[in-house]
PDB file of C-alpha atoms in Angstrom:
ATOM      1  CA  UNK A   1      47.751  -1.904 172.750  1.00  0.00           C
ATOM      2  CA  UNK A   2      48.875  -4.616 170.037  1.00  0.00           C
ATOM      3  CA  UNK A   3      45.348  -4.103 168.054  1.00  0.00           C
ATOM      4  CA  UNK A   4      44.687  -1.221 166.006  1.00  0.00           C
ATOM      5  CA  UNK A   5      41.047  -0.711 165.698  1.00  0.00           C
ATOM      6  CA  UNK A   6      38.675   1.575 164.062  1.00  0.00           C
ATOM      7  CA  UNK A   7      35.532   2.528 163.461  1.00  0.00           C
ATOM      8  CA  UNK A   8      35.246   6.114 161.291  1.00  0.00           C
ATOM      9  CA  UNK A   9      31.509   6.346 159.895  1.00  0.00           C
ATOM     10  CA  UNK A  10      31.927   9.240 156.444  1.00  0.00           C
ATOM     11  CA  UNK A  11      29.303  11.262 154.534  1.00  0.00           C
ATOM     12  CA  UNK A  12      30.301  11.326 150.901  1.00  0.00           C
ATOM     13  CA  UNK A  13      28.317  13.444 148.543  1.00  0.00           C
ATOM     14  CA  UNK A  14      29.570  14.551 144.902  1.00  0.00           C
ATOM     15  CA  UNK A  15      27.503  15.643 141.765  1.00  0.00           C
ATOM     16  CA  UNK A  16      27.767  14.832 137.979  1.00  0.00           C
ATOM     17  CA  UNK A  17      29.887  17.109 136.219  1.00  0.00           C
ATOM     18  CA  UNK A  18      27.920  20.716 136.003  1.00  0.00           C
ATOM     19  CA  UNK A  19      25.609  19.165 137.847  1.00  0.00           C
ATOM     20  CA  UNK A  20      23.524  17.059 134.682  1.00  0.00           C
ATOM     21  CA  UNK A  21      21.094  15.252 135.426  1.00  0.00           C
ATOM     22  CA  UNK A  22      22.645  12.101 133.936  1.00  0.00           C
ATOM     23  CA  UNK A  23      21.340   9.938 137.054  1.00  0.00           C
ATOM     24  CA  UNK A  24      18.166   8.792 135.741  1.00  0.00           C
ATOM     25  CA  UNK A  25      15.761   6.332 137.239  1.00  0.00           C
ATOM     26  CA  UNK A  26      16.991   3.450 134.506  1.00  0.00           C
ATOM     27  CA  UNK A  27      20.668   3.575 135.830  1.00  0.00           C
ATOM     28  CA  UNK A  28      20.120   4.689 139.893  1.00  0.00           C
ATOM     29  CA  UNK A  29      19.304   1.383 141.414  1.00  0.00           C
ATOM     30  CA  UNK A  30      22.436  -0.653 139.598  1.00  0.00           C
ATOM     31  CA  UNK A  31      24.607   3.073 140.280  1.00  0.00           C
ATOM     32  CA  UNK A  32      24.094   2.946 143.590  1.00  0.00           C
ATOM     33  CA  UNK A  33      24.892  -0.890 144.101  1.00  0.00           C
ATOM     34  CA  UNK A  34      28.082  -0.051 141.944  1.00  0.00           C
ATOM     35  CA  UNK A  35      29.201   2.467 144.196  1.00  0.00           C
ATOM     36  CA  UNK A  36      28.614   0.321 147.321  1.00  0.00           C
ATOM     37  CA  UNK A  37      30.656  -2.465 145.772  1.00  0.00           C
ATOM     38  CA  UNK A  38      33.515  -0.846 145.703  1.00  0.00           C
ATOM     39  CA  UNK A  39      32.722   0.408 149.148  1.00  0.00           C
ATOM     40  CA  UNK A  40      32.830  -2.998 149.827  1.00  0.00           C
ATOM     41  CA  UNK A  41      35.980  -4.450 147.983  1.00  0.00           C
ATOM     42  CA  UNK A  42      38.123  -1.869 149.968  1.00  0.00           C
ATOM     43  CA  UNK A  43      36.490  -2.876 153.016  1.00  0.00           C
ATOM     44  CA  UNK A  44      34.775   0.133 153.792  1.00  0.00           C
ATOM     45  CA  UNK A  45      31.444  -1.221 154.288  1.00  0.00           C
ATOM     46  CA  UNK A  46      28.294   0.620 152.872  1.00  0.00           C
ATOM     47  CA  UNK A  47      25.568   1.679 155.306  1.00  0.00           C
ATOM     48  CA  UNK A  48      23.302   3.849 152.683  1.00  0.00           C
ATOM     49  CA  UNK A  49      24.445   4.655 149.131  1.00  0.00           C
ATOM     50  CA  UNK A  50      21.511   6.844 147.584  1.00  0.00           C
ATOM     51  CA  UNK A  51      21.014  10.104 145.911  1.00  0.00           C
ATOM     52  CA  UNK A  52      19.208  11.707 142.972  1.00  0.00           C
ATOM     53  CA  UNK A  53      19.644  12.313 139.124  1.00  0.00           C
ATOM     54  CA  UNK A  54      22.679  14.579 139.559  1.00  0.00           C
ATOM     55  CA  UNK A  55      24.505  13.284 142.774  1.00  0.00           C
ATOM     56  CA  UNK A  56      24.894  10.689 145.245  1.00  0.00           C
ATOM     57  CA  UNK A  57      25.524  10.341 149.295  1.00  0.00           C
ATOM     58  CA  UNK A  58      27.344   7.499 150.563  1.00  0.00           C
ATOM     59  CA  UNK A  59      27.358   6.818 154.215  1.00  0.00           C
ATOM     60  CA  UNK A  60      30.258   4.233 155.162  1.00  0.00           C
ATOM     61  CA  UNK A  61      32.552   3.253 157.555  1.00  0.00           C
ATOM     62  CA  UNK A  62      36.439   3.818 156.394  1.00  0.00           C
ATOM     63  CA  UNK A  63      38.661   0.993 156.595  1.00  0.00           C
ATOM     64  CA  UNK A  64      42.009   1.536 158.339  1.00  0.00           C
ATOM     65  CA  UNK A  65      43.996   0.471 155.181  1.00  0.00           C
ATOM     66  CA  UNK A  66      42.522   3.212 153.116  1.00  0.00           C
ATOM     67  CA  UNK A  67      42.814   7.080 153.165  1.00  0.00           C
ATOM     68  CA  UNK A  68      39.410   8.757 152.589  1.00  0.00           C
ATOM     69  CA  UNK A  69      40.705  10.683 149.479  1.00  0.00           C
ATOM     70  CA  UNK A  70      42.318   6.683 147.918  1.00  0.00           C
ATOM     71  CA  UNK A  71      38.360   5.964 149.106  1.00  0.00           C
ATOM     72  CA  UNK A  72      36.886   8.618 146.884  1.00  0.00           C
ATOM     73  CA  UNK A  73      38.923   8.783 143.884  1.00  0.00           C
ATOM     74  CA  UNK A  74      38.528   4.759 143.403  1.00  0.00           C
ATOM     75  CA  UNK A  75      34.423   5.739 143.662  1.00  0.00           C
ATOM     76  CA  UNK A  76      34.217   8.082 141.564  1.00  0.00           C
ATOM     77  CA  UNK A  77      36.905   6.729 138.862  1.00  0.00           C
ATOM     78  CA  UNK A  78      35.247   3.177 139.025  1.00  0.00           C
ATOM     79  CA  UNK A  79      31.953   3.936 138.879  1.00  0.00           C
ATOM     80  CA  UNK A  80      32.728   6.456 135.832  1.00  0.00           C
ATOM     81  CA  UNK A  81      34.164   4.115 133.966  1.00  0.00           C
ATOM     82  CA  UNK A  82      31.106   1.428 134.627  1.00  0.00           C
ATOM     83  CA  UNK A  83      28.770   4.392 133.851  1.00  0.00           C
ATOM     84  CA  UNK A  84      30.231   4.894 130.108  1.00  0.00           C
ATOM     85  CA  UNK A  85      29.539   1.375 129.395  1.00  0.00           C
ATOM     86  CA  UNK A  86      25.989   1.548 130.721  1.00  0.00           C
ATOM     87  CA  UNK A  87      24.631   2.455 127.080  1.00  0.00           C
ATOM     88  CA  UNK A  88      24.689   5.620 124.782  1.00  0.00           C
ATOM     89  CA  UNK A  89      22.945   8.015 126.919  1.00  0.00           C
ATOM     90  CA  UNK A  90      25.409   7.634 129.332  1.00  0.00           C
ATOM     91  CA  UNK A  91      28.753   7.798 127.591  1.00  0.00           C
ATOM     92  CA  UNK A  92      29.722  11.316 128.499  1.00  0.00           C
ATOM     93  CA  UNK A  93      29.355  10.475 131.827  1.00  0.00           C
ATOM     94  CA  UNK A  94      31.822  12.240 134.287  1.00  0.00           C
ATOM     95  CA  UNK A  95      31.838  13.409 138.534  1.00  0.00           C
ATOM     96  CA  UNK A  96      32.540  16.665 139.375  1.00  0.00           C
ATOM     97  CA  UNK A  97      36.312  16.994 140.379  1.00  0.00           C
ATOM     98  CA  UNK A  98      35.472  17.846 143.783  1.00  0.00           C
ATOM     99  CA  UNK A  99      33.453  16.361 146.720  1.00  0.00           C
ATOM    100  CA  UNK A 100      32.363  16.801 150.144  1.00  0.00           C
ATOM    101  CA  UNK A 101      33.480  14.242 152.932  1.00  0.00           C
ATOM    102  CA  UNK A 102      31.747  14.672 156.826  1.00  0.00           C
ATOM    103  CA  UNK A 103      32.804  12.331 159.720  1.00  0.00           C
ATOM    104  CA  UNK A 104      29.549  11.081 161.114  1.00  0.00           C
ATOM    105  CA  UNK A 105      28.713  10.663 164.930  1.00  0.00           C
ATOM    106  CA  UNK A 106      27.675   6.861 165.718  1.00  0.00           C
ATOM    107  CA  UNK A 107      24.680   7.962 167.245  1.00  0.00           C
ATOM    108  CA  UNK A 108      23.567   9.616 163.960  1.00  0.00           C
ATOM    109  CA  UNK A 109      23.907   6.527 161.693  1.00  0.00           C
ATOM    110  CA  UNK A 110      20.095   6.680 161.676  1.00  0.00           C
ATOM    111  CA  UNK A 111      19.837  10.229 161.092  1.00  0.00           C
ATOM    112  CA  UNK A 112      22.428  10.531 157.964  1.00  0.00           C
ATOM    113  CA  UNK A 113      21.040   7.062 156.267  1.00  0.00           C
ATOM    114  CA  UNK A 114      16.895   8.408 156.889  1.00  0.00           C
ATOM    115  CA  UNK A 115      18.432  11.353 155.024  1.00  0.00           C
ATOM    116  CA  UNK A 116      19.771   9.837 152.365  1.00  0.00           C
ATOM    117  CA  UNK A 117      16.759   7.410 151.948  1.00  0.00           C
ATOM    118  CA  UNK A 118      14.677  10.897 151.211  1.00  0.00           C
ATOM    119  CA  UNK A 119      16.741  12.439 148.960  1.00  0.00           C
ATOM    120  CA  UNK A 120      14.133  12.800 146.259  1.00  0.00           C
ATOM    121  CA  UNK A 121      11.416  14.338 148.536  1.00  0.00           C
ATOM    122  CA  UNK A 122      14.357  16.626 149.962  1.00  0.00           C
ATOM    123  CA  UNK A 123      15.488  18.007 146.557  1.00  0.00           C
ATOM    124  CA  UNK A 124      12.205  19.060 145.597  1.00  0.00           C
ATOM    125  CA  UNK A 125      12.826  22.000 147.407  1.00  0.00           C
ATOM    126  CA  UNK A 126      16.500  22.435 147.566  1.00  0.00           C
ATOM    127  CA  UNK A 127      19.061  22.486 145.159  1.00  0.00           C
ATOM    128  CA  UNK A 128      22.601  20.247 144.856  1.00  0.00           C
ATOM    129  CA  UNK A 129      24.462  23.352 145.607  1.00  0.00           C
ATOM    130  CA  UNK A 130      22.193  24.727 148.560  1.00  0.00           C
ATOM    131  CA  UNK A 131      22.426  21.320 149.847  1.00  0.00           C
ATOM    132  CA  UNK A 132      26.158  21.435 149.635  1.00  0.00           C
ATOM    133  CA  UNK A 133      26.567  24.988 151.022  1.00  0.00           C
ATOM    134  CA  UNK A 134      24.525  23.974 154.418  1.00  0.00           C
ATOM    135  CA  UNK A 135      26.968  20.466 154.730  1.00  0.00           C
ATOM    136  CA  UNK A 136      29.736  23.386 154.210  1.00  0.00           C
ATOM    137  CA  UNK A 137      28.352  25.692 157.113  1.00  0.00           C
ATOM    138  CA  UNK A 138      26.704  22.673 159.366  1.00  0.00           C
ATOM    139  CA  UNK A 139      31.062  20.883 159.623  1.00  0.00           C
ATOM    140  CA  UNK A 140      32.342  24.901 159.596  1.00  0.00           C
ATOM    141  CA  UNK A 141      34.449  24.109 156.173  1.00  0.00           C
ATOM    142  CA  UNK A 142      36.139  27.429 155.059  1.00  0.00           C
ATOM    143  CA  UNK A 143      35.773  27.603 151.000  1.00  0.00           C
ATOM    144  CA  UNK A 144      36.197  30.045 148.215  1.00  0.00           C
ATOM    145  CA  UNK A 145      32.718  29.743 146.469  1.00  0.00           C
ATOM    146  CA  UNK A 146      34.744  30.516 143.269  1.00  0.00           C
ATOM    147  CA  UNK A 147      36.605  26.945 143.626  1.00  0.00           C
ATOM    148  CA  UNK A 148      33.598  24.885 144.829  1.00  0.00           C
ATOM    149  CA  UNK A 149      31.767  24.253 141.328  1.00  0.00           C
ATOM    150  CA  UNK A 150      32.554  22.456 138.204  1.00  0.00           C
TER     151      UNK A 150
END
C-alpha cells in the first residue's frame, strides 16, 4: 500500500495537581480552547475538549506523526505554562503527573463527546477519582492504587 493512513480517535482525561479546583468558570472556556489548539497545531484534531474545575477530557483523533505520550506531555506542559500567565489566582497552576488515555470506537464518537459535554451534571455525584477508577476497570488497566494519585 504506498499510503499510510490513520484514523485513532483517544480519550484524554488528567486532573490539576491534588486535584484543586483551580479550573474555575473565569478561565474554562479560554482553557479548553487552549488545549484544543494545540490539539490542533500537532494535527490531532479536537472533537470535544471539556471538563470541570479540577480536570479536563479531550476527545481527539491522533495524528500519525505524533506518539500519544509526545501528544500529552505538549498538552499538559503548554497549557501550564499559558495557565500561569492567566492572572494571580492562577500562578501555581500545575497537572497531575499522570493521566489516563482510552482508544475510542468510531461508533462512540457521540457517546464519549455527549459525555464530556455533561461533565458538570456528572460530577455532582461522582468524584475525579471514582470517575477515573471506572475508565480504569471499563479499558481493564492493571494499576497500583498507591501510584495513581498526585
Amino acid at each position: 500500500m504506498p499510503q499510510s493512513l490513520s484514523k485513532v480517535y483517544l480519550h484524554i482525561t488528567f486532573s490539576t495537581k491534588q486535584r484543586e479546583k483551580l479550573i474555575d468558570k473565569d478561565i474554562q472556556t479560554k482553557l479548553f480552547e487552549y488545549l484544543g489548539g494545540i490539539c490542533k497545531g500537532l494535527a490531532c484534531n479536537p472533537v470535544r475538549v471539556g471538563g470541570t474545575n479540577d480536570h479536563v477530557h479531550i476527545l481527539c483523533t491522533l495524528s500519525r506523526k505524533i506518539s500519544q505520550a509526545e501528544l500529552i506531555e505538549a498538552l499538559k506542559k503548554n497549557s501550564s505554562k499559558w495557565m500561569k500567565t492567566q492572572g494571580q489566582r492562577y500562578e501555581n497552576f500545575y497537572w497531575q503527573n499522570g493521566y489516563g488515555a482510552f482508544s475510542v470506537n468510531p461508533t462512540e464518537v457521540d457517546v464519549v463527546t455527549n459525555y464530556i459535554n455533561f461533565q458538570e451534571e456528572h460530577h455532582r455525584t461522582k468524584t475525579f477519582q471514582e470517575e477515573f477508577q471506572a475508565f480504569l476497570k471499563k479499558y481493564q488497566v492493571e494499576y497500583d492504587e498507591r501510584y495513581v494519585w498526585d
